[in-house]
CSV table of C-alpha atoms and ligand atoms in Angstrom, one decimal:
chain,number,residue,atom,x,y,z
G,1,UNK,CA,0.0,0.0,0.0
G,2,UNK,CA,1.3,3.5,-0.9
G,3,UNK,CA,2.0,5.4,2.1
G,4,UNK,CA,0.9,9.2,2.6
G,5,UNK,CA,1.3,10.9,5.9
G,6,UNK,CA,-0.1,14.2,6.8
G,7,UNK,CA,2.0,15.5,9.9
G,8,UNK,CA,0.4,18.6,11.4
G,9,UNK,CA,2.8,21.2,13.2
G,10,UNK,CA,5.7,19.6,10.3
G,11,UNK,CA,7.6,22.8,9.5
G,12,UNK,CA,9.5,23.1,13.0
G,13,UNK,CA,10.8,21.2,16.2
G,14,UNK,CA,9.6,17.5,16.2
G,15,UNK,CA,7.3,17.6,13.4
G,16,UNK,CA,10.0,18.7,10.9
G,17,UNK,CA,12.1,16.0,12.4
G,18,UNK,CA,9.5,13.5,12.1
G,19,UNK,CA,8.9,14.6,8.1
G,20,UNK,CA,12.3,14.1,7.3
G,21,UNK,CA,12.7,10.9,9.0
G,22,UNK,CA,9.2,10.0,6.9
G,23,UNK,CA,10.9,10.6,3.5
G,24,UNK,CA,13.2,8.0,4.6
G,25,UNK,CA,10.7,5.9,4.8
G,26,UNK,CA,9.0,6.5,1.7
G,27,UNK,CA,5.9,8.3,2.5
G,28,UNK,CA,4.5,10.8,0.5
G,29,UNK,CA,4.4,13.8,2.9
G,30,UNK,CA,2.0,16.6,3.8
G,31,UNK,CA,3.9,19.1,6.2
G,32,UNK,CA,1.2,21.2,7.5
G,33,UNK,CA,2.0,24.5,9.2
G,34,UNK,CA,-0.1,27.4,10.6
G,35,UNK,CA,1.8,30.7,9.8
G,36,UNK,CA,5.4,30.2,9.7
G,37,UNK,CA,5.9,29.6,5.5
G,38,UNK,CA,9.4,29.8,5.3
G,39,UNK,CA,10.0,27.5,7.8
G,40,UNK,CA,8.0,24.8,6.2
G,41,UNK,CA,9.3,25.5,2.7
G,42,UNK,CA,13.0,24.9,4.0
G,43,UNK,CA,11.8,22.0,5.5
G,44,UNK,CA,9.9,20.7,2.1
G,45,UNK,CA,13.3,21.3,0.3
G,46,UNK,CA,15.2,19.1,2.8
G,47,UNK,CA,12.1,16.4,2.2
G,48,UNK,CA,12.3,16.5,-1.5
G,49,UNK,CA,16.1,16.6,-1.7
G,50,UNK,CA,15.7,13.3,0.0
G,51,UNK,CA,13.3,11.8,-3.2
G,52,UNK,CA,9.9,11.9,-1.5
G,53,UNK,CA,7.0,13.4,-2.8
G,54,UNK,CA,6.0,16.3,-0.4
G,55,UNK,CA,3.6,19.7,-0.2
G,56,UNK,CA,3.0,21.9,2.5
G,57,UNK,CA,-0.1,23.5,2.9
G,58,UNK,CA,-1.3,26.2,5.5
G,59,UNK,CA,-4.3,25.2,8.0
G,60,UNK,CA,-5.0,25.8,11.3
G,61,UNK,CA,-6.0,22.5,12.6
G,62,UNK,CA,-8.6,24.0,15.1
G,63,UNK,CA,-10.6,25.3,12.6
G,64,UNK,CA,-12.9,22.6,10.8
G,65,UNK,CA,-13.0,24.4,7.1
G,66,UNK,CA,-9.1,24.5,7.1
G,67,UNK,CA,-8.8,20.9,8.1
G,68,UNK,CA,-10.9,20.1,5.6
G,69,UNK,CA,-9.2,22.0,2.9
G,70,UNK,CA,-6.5,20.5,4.4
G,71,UNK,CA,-7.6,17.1,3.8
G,72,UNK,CA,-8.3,17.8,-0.1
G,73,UNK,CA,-4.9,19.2,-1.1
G,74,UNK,CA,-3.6,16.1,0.2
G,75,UNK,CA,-6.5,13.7,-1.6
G,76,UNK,CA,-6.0,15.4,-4.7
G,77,UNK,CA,-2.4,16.0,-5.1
G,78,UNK,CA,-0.5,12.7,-2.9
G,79,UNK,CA,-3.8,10.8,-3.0
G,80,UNK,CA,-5.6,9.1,-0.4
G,81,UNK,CA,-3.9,9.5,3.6
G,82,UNK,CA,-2.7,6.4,5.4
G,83,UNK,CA,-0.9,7.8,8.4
G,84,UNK,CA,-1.5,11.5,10.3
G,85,UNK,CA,1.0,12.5,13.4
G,86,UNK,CA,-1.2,14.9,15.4
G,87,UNK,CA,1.7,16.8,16.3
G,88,UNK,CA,0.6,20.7,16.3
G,89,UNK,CA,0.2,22.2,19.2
G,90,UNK,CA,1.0,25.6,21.2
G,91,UNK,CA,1.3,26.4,25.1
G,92,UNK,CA,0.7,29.6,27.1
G,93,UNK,CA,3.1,31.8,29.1
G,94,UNK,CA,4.1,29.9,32.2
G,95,UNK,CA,1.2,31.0,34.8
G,96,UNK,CA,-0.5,29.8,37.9
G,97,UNK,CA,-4.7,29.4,37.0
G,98,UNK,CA,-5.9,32.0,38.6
G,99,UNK,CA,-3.5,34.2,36.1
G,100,UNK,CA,-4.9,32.4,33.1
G,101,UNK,CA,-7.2,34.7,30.9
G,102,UNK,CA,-10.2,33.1,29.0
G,103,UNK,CA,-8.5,33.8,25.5
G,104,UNK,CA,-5.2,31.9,26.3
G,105,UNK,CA,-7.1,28.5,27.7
G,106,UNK,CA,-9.4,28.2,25.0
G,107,UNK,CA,-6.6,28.6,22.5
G,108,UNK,CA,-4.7,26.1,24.3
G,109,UNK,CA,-7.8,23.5,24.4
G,110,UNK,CA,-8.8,24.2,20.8
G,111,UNK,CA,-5.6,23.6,19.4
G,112,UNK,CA,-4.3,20.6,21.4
G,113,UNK,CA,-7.5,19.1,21.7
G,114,UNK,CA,-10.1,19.9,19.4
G,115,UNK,CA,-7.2,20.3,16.5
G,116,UNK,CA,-6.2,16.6,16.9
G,117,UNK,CA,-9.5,15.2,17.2
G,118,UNK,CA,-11.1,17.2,13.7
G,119,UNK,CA,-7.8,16.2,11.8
G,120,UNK,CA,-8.8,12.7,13.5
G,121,UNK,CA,-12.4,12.7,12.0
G,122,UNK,CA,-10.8,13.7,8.7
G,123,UNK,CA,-8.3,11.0,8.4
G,124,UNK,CA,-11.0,8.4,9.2
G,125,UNK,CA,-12.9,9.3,6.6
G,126,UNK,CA,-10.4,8.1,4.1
G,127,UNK,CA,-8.9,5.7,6.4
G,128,UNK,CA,-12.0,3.6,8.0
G,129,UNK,CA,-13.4,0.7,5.5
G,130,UNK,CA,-16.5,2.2,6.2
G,131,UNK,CA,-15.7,4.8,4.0
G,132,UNK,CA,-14.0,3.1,1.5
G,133,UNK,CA,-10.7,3.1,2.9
G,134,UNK,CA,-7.8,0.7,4.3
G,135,UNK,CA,-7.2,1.4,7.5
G,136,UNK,CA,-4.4,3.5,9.1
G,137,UNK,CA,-2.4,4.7,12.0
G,138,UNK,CA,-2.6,7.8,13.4
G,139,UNK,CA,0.0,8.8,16.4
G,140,UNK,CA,-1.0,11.9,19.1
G,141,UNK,CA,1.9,14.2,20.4
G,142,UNK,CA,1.0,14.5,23.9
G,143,UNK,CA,3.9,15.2,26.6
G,144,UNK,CA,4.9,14.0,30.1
G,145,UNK,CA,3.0,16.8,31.4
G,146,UNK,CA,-0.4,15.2,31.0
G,147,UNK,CA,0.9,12.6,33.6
G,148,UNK,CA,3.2,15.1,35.6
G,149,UNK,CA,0.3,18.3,35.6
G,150,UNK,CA,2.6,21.0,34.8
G,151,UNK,CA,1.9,23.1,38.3
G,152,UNK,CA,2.8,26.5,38.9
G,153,UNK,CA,3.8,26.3,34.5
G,154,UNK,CA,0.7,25.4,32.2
G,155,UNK,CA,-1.9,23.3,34.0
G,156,UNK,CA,-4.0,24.0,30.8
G,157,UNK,CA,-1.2,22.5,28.7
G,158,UNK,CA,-1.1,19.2,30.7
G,159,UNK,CA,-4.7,19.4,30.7
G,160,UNK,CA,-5.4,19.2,26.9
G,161,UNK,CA,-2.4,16.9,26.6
G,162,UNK,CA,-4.7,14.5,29.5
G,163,UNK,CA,-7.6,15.1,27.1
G,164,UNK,CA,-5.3,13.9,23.5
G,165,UNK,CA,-4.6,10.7,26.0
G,166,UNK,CA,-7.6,9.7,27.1
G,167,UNK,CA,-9.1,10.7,23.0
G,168,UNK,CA,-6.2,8.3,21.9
G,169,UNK,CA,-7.5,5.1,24.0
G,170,UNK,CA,-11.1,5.3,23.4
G,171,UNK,CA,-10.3,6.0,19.4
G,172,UNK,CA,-7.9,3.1,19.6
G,173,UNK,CA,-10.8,1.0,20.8
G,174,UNK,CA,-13.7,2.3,18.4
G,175,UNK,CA,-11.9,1.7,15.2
G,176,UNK,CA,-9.6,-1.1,16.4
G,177,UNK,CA,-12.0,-3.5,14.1
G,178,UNK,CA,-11.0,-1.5,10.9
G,179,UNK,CA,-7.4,-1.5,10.7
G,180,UNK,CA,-6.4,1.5,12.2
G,181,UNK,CA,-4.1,2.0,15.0
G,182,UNK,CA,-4.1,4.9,17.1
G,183,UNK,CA,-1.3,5.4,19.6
G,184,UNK,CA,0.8,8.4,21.3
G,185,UNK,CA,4.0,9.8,22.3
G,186,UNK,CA,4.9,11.9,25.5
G,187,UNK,CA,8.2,13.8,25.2
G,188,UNK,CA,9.8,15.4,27.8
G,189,UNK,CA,11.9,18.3,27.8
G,190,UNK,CA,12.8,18.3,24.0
G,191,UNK,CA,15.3,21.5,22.3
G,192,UNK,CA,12.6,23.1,20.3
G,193,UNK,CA,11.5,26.7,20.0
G,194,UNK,CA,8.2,25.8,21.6
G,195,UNK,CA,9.9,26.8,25.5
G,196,UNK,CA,10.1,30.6,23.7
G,197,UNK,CA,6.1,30.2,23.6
G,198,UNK,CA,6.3,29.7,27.3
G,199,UNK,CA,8.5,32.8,27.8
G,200,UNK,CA,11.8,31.3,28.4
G,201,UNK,CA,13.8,29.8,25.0
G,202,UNK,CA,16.3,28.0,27.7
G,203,UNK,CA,14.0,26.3,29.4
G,204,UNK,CA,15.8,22.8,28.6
G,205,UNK,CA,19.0,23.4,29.4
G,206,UNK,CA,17.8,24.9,32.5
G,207,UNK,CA,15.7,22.3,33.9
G,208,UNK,CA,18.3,19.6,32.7
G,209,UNK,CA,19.6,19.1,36.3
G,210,UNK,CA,16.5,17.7,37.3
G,211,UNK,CA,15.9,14.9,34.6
G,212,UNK,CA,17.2,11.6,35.3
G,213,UNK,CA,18.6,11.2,32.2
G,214,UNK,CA,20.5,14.4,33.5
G,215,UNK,CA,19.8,16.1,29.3
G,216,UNK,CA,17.0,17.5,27.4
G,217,UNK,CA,15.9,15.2,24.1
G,218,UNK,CA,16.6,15.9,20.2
G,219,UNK,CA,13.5,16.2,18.1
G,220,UNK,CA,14.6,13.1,15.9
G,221,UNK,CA,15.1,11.3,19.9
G,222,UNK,CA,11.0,11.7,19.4
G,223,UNK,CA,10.3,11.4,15.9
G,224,UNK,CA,11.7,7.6,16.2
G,225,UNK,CA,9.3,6.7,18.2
G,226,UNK,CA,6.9,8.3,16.3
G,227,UNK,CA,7.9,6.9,12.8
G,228,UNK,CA,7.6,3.2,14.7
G,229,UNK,CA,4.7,3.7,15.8
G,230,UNK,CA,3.3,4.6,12.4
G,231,UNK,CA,5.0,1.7,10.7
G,232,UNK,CA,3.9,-1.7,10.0
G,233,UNK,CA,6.5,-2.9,12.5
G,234,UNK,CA,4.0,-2.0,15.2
G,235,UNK,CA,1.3,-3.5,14.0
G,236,UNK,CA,0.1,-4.9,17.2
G,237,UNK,CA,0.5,-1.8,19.0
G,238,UNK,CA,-3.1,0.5,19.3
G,239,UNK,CA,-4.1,2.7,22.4
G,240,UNK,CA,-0.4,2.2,23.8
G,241,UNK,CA,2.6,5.2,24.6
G,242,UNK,CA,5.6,5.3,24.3
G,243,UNK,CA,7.2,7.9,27.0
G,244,UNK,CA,9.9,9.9,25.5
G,245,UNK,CA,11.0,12.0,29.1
G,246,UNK,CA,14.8,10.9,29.8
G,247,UNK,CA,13.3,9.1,32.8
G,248,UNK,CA,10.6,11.5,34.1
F,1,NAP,P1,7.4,23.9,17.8
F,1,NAP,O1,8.8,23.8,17.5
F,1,NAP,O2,6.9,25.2,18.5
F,1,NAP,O3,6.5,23.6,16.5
F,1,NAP,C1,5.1,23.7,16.6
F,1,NAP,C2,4.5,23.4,15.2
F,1,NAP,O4,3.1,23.4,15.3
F,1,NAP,C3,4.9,24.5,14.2
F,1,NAP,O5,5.0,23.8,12.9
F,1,NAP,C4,3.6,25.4,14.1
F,1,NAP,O6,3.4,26.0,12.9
F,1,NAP,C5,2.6,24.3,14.4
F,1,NAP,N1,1.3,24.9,14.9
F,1,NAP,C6,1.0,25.5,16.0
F,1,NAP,N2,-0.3,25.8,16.1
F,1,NAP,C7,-0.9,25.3,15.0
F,1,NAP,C8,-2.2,25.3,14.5
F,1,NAP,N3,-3.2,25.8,15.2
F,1,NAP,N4,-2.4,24.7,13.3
F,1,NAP,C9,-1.4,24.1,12.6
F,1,NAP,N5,-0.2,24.1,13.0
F,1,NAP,C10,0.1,24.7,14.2
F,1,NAP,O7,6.9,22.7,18.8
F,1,NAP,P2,7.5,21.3,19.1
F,1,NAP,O8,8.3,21.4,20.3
F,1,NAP,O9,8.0,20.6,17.9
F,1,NAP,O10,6.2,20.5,19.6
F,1,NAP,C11,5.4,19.6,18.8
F,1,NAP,C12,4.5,18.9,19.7
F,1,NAP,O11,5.2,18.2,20.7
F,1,NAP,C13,3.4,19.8,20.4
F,1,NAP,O12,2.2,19.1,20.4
F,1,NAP,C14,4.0,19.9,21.8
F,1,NAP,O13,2.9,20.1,22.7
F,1,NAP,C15,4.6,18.5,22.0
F,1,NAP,N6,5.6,18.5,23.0
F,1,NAP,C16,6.8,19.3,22.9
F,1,NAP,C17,7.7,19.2,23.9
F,1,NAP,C18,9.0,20.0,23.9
F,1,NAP,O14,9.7,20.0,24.9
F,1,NAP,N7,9.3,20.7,22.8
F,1,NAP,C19,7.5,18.4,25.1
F,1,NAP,C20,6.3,17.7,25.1
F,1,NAP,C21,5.4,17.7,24.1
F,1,NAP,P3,3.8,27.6,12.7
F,1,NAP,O15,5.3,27.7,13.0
F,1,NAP,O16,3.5,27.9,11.3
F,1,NAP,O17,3.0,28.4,13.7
């Protein structure tokens, strides 16, 4: 079966990392971004310069319309989408609760939760049997922090990422009879430029003292789990996570 993988949040940190690890693979790869264009062309070039067939296309995955044009570019111009890494997603400046404003935690929520689940929807509609398709695998990007809580830092971050882990079991179960898998991954402390959205860019190599691992991860560190997870080699695998937290 032809492979296509749609990889939201695939022009930066561990979605970039994950494309080019794809197009070793041999997908045919959509790296979906929300505003940052040059970014994803640069990382298209590095995808194509490896031989795979790959677009970028702009959509914010919280917004239904977008997913769904989304979800056409890919139909029409790699063809029909066996594998989708939910891996957009975006946290707040690093606030107690009470600090929160109403804005930040329902961007948070839409984004990290409601993002993942419509691209979700969309996918199984070319996926399921029931419509035609032949099954899948789709693999979440949650973090440690939905087990950990994040206190004092983002509780609304670990929140949504508890919410992606608790949509990734009871999806696993519900289409477990039509040949798609559904698992996750929960990074740790990862170099990305996702700390800057928290307010501090050196956040890894701050808190590095206190992982057991005594380092912060490398996006491809996360993308291999990601890319085995996808893959045939773990087809027995659905509703499962692999932890990706240098021991936390
Ligand atoms: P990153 O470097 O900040 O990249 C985020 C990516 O998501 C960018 O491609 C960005 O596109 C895209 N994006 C953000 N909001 C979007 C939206 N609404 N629609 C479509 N695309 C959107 O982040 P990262 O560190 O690679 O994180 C990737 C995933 O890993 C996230 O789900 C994050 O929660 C999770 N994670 C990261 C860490 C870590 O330490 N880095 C730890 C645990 C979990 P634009 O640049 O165009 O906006």
């Amino acid at each position: 079966m032809d492979k296509v993988v749609i990889i939201t949040g695939g022009s930066r940190g561990i979605g970039a990392a994950t494309a080019l690890l794809a197009a070793a693979q041999g997908y045919r790869i959509c790296i979906n971004y929300q505003a940052d264009e040059d970014a994803a062309h640069r990382v298209l070039e590095q995808v194509r310069a490896l031989g795979a067939q790959a677009i970028a296309v702009r959509a914010d995955v919280s917004i239904e319309d977008e997913v769904i044009g989304l979800f056409h570019r890919v139909d029409n111009e790699l063809g029909r989408v066996t594998a989708l890494v939910n891996n957009a997603g975006t946290v707040g400046h690093k606030s107690r609760v009470d600090e929160m404003s109403e804005f930040r935690i329902l961007k948070t929520l839409k984004t990290n939760v409601l993002g993942p689940i419509l691209c979700a929807k969309h996918a199984l509609l070319r996926m399921s049997p029931k419509h035609g398709g032949q099954g899948g695998s789709i693999v979440n990007v949650s973090s440690a922090a939905a087990r950990l809580g994040a206190p004092g830092e983002y509780v609304d971050y670990a929140a949504s990422k508890g919410a992606l882990d608790t949509f990734t079991l009871g999806l696993s179960k519900e289409v477990a009879g039509e040949g798609i898998r559904v698992n996750g991954v929960r990074p740790g402390f990862i170099f990305t430029e996702f700390h800057a959205l928290s307010g501090d860019p050196d956040r890894v190599s701050k808190l590095e003292p206190g992982i057991p691992m005594a380092r912060g991860g490398r996006a491809e560190e996360v993308a291999e789990g990601i890319i085995w997870l996808l893959s045939d080699k773990a087809s027995y695998a659905t509703g499962t996570f692999i932890d990706l937290a240098g021991g936390r």
